[in-house]
mmCIF file of C-alpha atoms in Angstrom:
data_model
loop_
_atom_site.group_PDB
_atom_site.id
_atom_site.type_symbol
_atom_site.label_atom_id
_atom_site.label_comp_id
_atom_site.label_asym_id
_atom_site.label_seq_id
_atom_site.Cartn_x
_atom_site.Cartn_y
_atom_site.Cartn_z
ATOM 1 C CA ASN P 1 -0.013 0.039 -0.049
ATOM 2 C CA ASN P 2 1.730 3.311 -1.079
ATOM 3 C CA LYS P 3 -1.253 5.483 0.195
ATOM 4 C CA ASP P 4 0.103 7.859 2.790
ATOM 5 C CA PRO P 5 -2.797 8.609 5.262
ATOM 6 C CA LEU P 6 -1.188 11.490 6.743
ATOM 7 C CA ARG P 7 -0.919 13.487 3.435
ATOM 8 C CA GLY P 8 -4.054 12.102 1.929
ATOM 9 C CA SER P 9 -2.161 11.041 -1.393
ATOM 10 C CA THR P 10 -0.698 8.209 -3.128
ATOM 11 C CA ARG P 11 3.015 8.400 -3.717
ATOM 12 C CA THR P 12 4.833 7.299 -6.647
ATOM 13 C CA ARG P 13 8.044 5.201 -5.429
ATOM 14 C CA LEU P 14 11.131 6.896 -6.592
ATOM 15 C CA THR P 15 13.705 5.171 -8.916
ATOM 16 C CA GLN P 16 16.534 7.538 -8.958
ATOM 17 C CA LEU P 17 20.117 6.389 -7.874
ATOM 18 C CA ASN P 18 20.458 6.736 -4.263
ATOM 19 C CA LEU P 19 22.651 5.820 -1.207
ATOM 20 C CA TYR P 20 21.560 2.229 -1.194
ATOM 21 C CA THR P 21 22.081 1.545 -4.921
ATOM 22 C CA GLN P 22 25.652 3.418 -4.974
ATOM 23 C CA LEU P 23 26.739 1.361 -2.011
ATOM 24 C CA ASN P 24 25.510 -1.830 -3.409
ATOM 25 C CA ALA P 25 27.259 -1.137 -6.689
ATOM 26 C CA VAL P 26 30.633 -1.299 -5.031
ATOM 27 C CA GLY P 27 29.721 -4.245 -2.795
ATOM 28 C CA LYS P 28 28.748 -2.455 0.261
ATOM 29 C CA THR P 29 25.471 -2.906 2.386
ATOM 30 C CA PHE P 30 22.959 -0.372 3.662
ATOM 31 C CA TYR P 31 20.289 -1.122 6.442
ATOM 32 C CA THR P 32 17.947 1.152 8.107
ATOM 33 C CA TYR P 33 16.770 0.512 11.667
ATOM 34 C CA ALA P 34 13.418 2.120 12.409
ATOM 35 C CA GLU P 35 11.881 2.394 15.660
ATOM 36 C CA GLY P 36 8.388 1.181 15.446
ATOM 37 C CA LEU P 37 8.514 -0.441 12.064
ATOM 38 C CA PRO P 38 6.554 -3.489 12.865
ATOM 39 C CA SER P 39 8.263 -6.147 10.554
ATOM 40 C CA VAL P 40 11.303 -6.127 8.013
ATOM 41 C CA GLY P 41 10.272 -4.330 4.874
ATOM 42 C CA SER P 42 6.799 -3.311 6.006
ATOM 43 C CA MET P 43 5.245 -0.845 3.903
ATOM 44 C CA VAL P 44 2.809 0.631 6.465
ATOM 45 C CA TRP P 45 2.865 4.253 6.484
ATOM 46 C CA SER P 46 1.985 4.876 10.134
ATOM 47 C CA THR P 47 1.688 2.714 13.117
ATOM 48 C CA GLY P 48 2.083 3.603 16.737
ATOM 49 C CA ARG P 49 4.851 6.410 16.823
ATOM 50 C CA TYR P 50 6.489 5.238 13.531
ATOM 51 C CA ARG P 51 6.105 7.331 10.458
ATOM 52 C CA GLY P 52 6.892 6.070 6.875
ATOM 53 C CA ARG P 53 7.722 9.544 5.686
ATOM 54 C CA HIS P 54 10.755 9.573 8.000
ATOM 55 C CA ASP P 55 11.995 6.154 6.535
ATOM 56 C CA PRO P 56 13.830 7.208 3.345
ATOM 57 C CA ALA P 57 14.675 3.743 1.769
ATOM 58 C CA ARG P 58 10.888 3.019 1.861
ATOM 59 C CA ASN P 59 10.253 5.533 -0.742
ATOM 60 C CA PHE P 60 12.586 3.851 -3.535
ATOM 61 C CA ALA P 61 11.364 1.139 -5.714
ATOM 62 C CA ASN P 62 15.071 0.232 -6.388
ATOM 63 C CA VAL P 63 15.794 -0.476 -2.934
ATOM 64 C CA ASN P 64 15.702 -4.142 -1.728
ATOM 65 C CA GLN P 65 12.914 -3.483 1.204
ATOM 66 C CA SER P 66 14.476 -6.219 3.199
ATOM 67 C CA CYS P 67 17.245 -3.816 4.105
ATOM 68 C CA ARG P 68 14.504 -2.037 6.251
ATOM 69 C CA LYS P 69 14.457 -3.459 9.690
ATOM 70 C CA PRO P 70 12.737 -2.968 13.128
ATOM 71 C CA PHE P 71 14.996 -0.938 15.703
ATOM 72 C CA THR P 72 14.594 -3.671 18.054
ATOM 73 C CA SER P 73 16.472 -6.055 15.517
ATOM 74 C CA ILE P 74 19.691 -4.280 15.821
ATOM 75 C CA PRO P 75 22.190 -7.193 16.479
ATOM 76 C CA THR P 76 24.283 -7.256 19.631
ATOM 77 C CA ASN P 77 27.238 -8.178 17.532
ATOM 78 C CA LEU P 78 27.515 -4.999 15.779
ATOM 79 C CA ASN P 79 30.103 -6.560 13.418
ATOM 80 C CA THR P 80 27.129 -8.239 11.636
ATOM 81 C CA THR P 81 25.272 -5.061 10.575
ATOM 82 C CA ALA P 82 25.643 -3.368 7.362
ATOM 83 C CA THR P 83 28.324 -1.084 5.953
ATOM 84 C CA VAL P 84 26.093 2.034 6.432
ATOM 85 C CA ASN P 85 23.271 1.754 8.891
ATOM 86 C CA PHE P 86 20.657 4.524 9.341
ATOM 87 C CA LEU P 87 18.717 4.564 12.792
ATOM 88 C CA ILE P 88 15.458 6.107 12.365
ATOM 89 C CA PRO P 89 13.808 7.106 15.870
ATOM 90 C CA ASN P 90 9.943 7.194 16.228
ATOM 91 C CA ASN P 91 8.068 10.524 16.190
ATOM 92 C CA ASP P 92 8.686 10.920 20.229
ATOM 93 C CA HIS P 93 12.506 10.150 20.157
ATOM 94 C CA ASN P 94 13.035 12.337 16.956
ATOM 95 C CA MET P 95 11.800 15.316 18.854
ATOM 96 C CA HIS P 96 8.971 16.161 16.526
ATOM 97 C CA ASP P 97 6.135 15.234 19.137
ATOM 98 C CA GLN P 98 8.044 15.714 22.269
ATOM 99 C CA PRO P 99 10.316 18.214 23.557
ATOM 100 C CA ILE P 100 14.019 18.213 23.152
ATOM 101 C CA SER P 101 14.941 17.108 26.392
ATOM 102 C CA TYR P 102 12.802 13.872 25.685
ATOM 103 C CA GLY P 103 15.175 12.892 22.571
ATOM 104 C CA ASP P 104 18.219 13.901 24.244
ATOM 105 C CA ASN P 105 17.449 11.542 27.230
ATOM 106 C CA TRP P 106 16.706 8.837 24.850
ATOM 107 C CA LEU P 107 20.007 9.223 23.050
ATOM 108 C CA LYS P 108 21.783 9.412 26.414
ATOM 109 C CA THR P 109 19.975 6.228 27.879
ATOM 110 C CA ASP P 110 18.992 3.910 25.223
ATOM 111 C CA PRO P 111 21.090 0.848 25.549
ATOM 112 C CA GLN P 112 21.327 0.225 21.651
ATOM 113 C CA ILE P 113 22.329 3.739 20.972
ATOM 114 C CA GLN P 114 24.738 3.611 23.808
ATOM 115 C CA SER P 115 26.190 0.240 22.602
ATOM 116 C CA ILE P 116 26.554 1.672 18.898
ATOM 117 C CA ILE P 117 28.311 4.875 20.198
ATOM 118 C CA ASN P 118 30.865 2.760 22.313
ATOM 119 C CA TYR P 119 31.458 0.468 19.285
ATOM 120 C CA CYS P 120 32.110 3.416 17.197
ATOM 121 C CA LYS P 121 34.727 4.978 19.804
ATOM 122 C CA ASN P 122 36.742 1.718 19.808
ATOM 123 C CA PRO P 123 39.584 2.404 17.219
ATOM 124 C CA ALA P 124 39.705 -1.296 16.368
ATOM 125 C CA ASN P 125 36.430 -0.995 14.791
ATOM 126 C CA ASN P 126 37.263 2.051 12.480
ATOM 127 C CA SER P 127 33.439 3.220 12.659
ATOM 128 C CA LEU P 128 31.602 6.385 12.616
ATOM 129 C CA PHE P 129 28.390 7.374 14.296
ATOM 130 C CA ILE P 130 26.879 10.448 12.693
ATOM 131 C CA LEU P 131 23.806 12.235 14.454
ATOM 132 C CA TYR P 132 22.160 14.286 12.004
ATOM 133 C CA TRP P 133 18.699 15.912 11.955
ATOM 134 C CA ASP P 134 16.586 16.112 8.847
ATOM 135 C CA GLU P 135 15.498 19.574 9.403
ATOM 136 C CA GLY P 136 15.716 22.723 11.620
ATOM 137 C CA THR P 137 13.502 25.054 13.302
ATOM 138 C CA SER P 138 15.102 28.265 12.155
ATOM 139 C CA SER P 139 14.261 29.999 8.581
ATOM 140 C CA ASP P 140 17.729 28.961 7.490
ATOM 141 C CA ASN P 141 16.927 25.199 8.341
ATOM 142 C CA ARG P 142 20.263 25.032 10.533
ATOM 143 C CA ILE P 143 20.804 21.816 12.228
ATOM 144 C CA ALA P 144 23.358 20.456 14.539
ATOM 145 C CA VAL P 145 25.491 17.452 13.151
ATOM 146 C CA THR P 146 27.417 15.233 15.579
ATOM 147 C CA PHE P 147 30.248 12.887 14.636
ATOM 148 C CA ILE P 148 31.544 10.127 17.027
ATOM 149 C CA GLY P 149 34.320 7.871 16.110
ATOM 150 C CA ASN P 150 38.064 7.393 16.742
ATOM 151 C CA ARG P 151 39.153 9.453 13.661
ATOM 152 C CA VAL P 152 36.814 12.459 14.801
ATOM 153 C CA LYS P 153 38.688 15.672 15.781
ATOM 154 C CA VAL P 154 37.533 16.367 19.380
ATOM 155 C CA ASN P 155 35.427 19.542 19.814
ATOM 156 C CA ALA P 156 35.923 20.361 16.224
ATOM 157 C CA LYS P 157 33.430 23.084 14.939
ATOM 158 C CA VAL P 158 32.851 23.625 11.265
ATOM 159 C CA SER P 159 31.168 26.719 10.250
ATOM 160 C CA THR P 160 30.733 25.763 6.565
ATOM 161 C CA ARG P 161 26.960 25.191 5.712
ATOM 162 C CA TYR P 162 26.462 21.786 4.543
ATOM 163 C CA ASP P 163 23.331 19.908 3.659
ATOM 164 C CA HIS P 164 21.834 16.376 3.014
ATOM 165 C CA TYR P 165 23.646 16.211 -0.422
ATOM 166 C CA ASN P 166 27.194 16.845 1.237
ATOM 167 C CA LEU P 167 26.271 14.273 3.601
ATOM 168 C CA THR P 168 25.276 11.765 0.923
ATOM 169 C CA ARG P 169 28.258 12.710 -1.247
ATOM 170 C CA THR P 170 30.495 12.104 1.667
ATOM 171 C CA ILE P 171 29.258 8.651 2.515
ATOM 172 C CA ILE P 172 29.604 7.570 -0.996
ATOM 173 C CA SER P 173 33.027 9.001 -1.051
ATOM 174 C CA MET P 174 33.957 7.017 2.015
ATOM 175 C CA TYR P 175 33.514 3.838 0.060
ATOM 176 C CA ARG P 176 34.706 5.127 -3.324
ATOM 177 C CA GLY P 177 31.221 4.821 -5.152
ATOM 178 C CA THR P 178 29.814 6.919 -7.942
ATOM 179 C CA GLN P 179 28.446 10.287 -7.018
ATOM 180 C CA ILE P 180 24.815 10.835 -7.997
ATOM 181 C CA ASN P 181 22.327 13.391 -8.628
ATOM 182 C CA THR P 182 22.772 16.747 -6.520
ATOM 183 C CA ALA P 183 25.119 15.193 -4.410
ATOM 184 C CA ALA P 184 27.626 14.724 -7.508
ATOM 185 C CA SER P 185 27.968 18.617 -7.720
ATOM 186 C CA SER P 186 28.410 18.931 -3.729
ATOM 187 C CA VAL P 187 31.597 18.900 -1.714
ATOM 188 C CA ASP P 188 32.412 16.295 0.908
ATOM 189 C CA LEU P 189 32.023 17.419 4.601
ATOM 190 C CA ALA P 190 35.373 18.633 5.853
ATOM 191 C CA GLY P 191 36.910 19.672 8.937
ATOM 192 C CA TRP P 192 35.902 17.039 11.304
ATOM 193 C CA TYR P 193 38.332 14.113 11.036
ATOM 194 C CA ASN P 194 41.787 13.385 11.377
#
């Protein structure tokens, strides 16, 4: 069912190249773990606090929907996850329907999030945790982005304005994939790593 009850319209699923297709083309894997997603690859638009509009892989016809997994299925052994994993919080934890303090507390106390952060801090894992909001509240849509990993510069602050295309480009660049769409004419995020 591709009817979006929240917007009252049927959406056409996209077929453009995307992060999943580009990682897959270079032998890398991509998963999303969505809080409240009822089952692997579920096409539900809304259930409980889950919202399909916040689950970008859902919107692409050329993405194998089995890469979309419930948040509760994040494995204990993080070496078995995909090369790139998106964690998609529910509408309470993403701070759409609750105050910022609610989301902050979730990030600080959720055992799965803390396990992933600790995994990324370990130099032996050569991993990176990126906390990235999808939108800001000001007219210039400014958001905070946090990087956690052993190669991240401590307390680095970057004043350059970046957007989602820069992040997409950076992730594809990290794995030497072919750049796509608007990301191809963007620049990689810089100034945050050693």
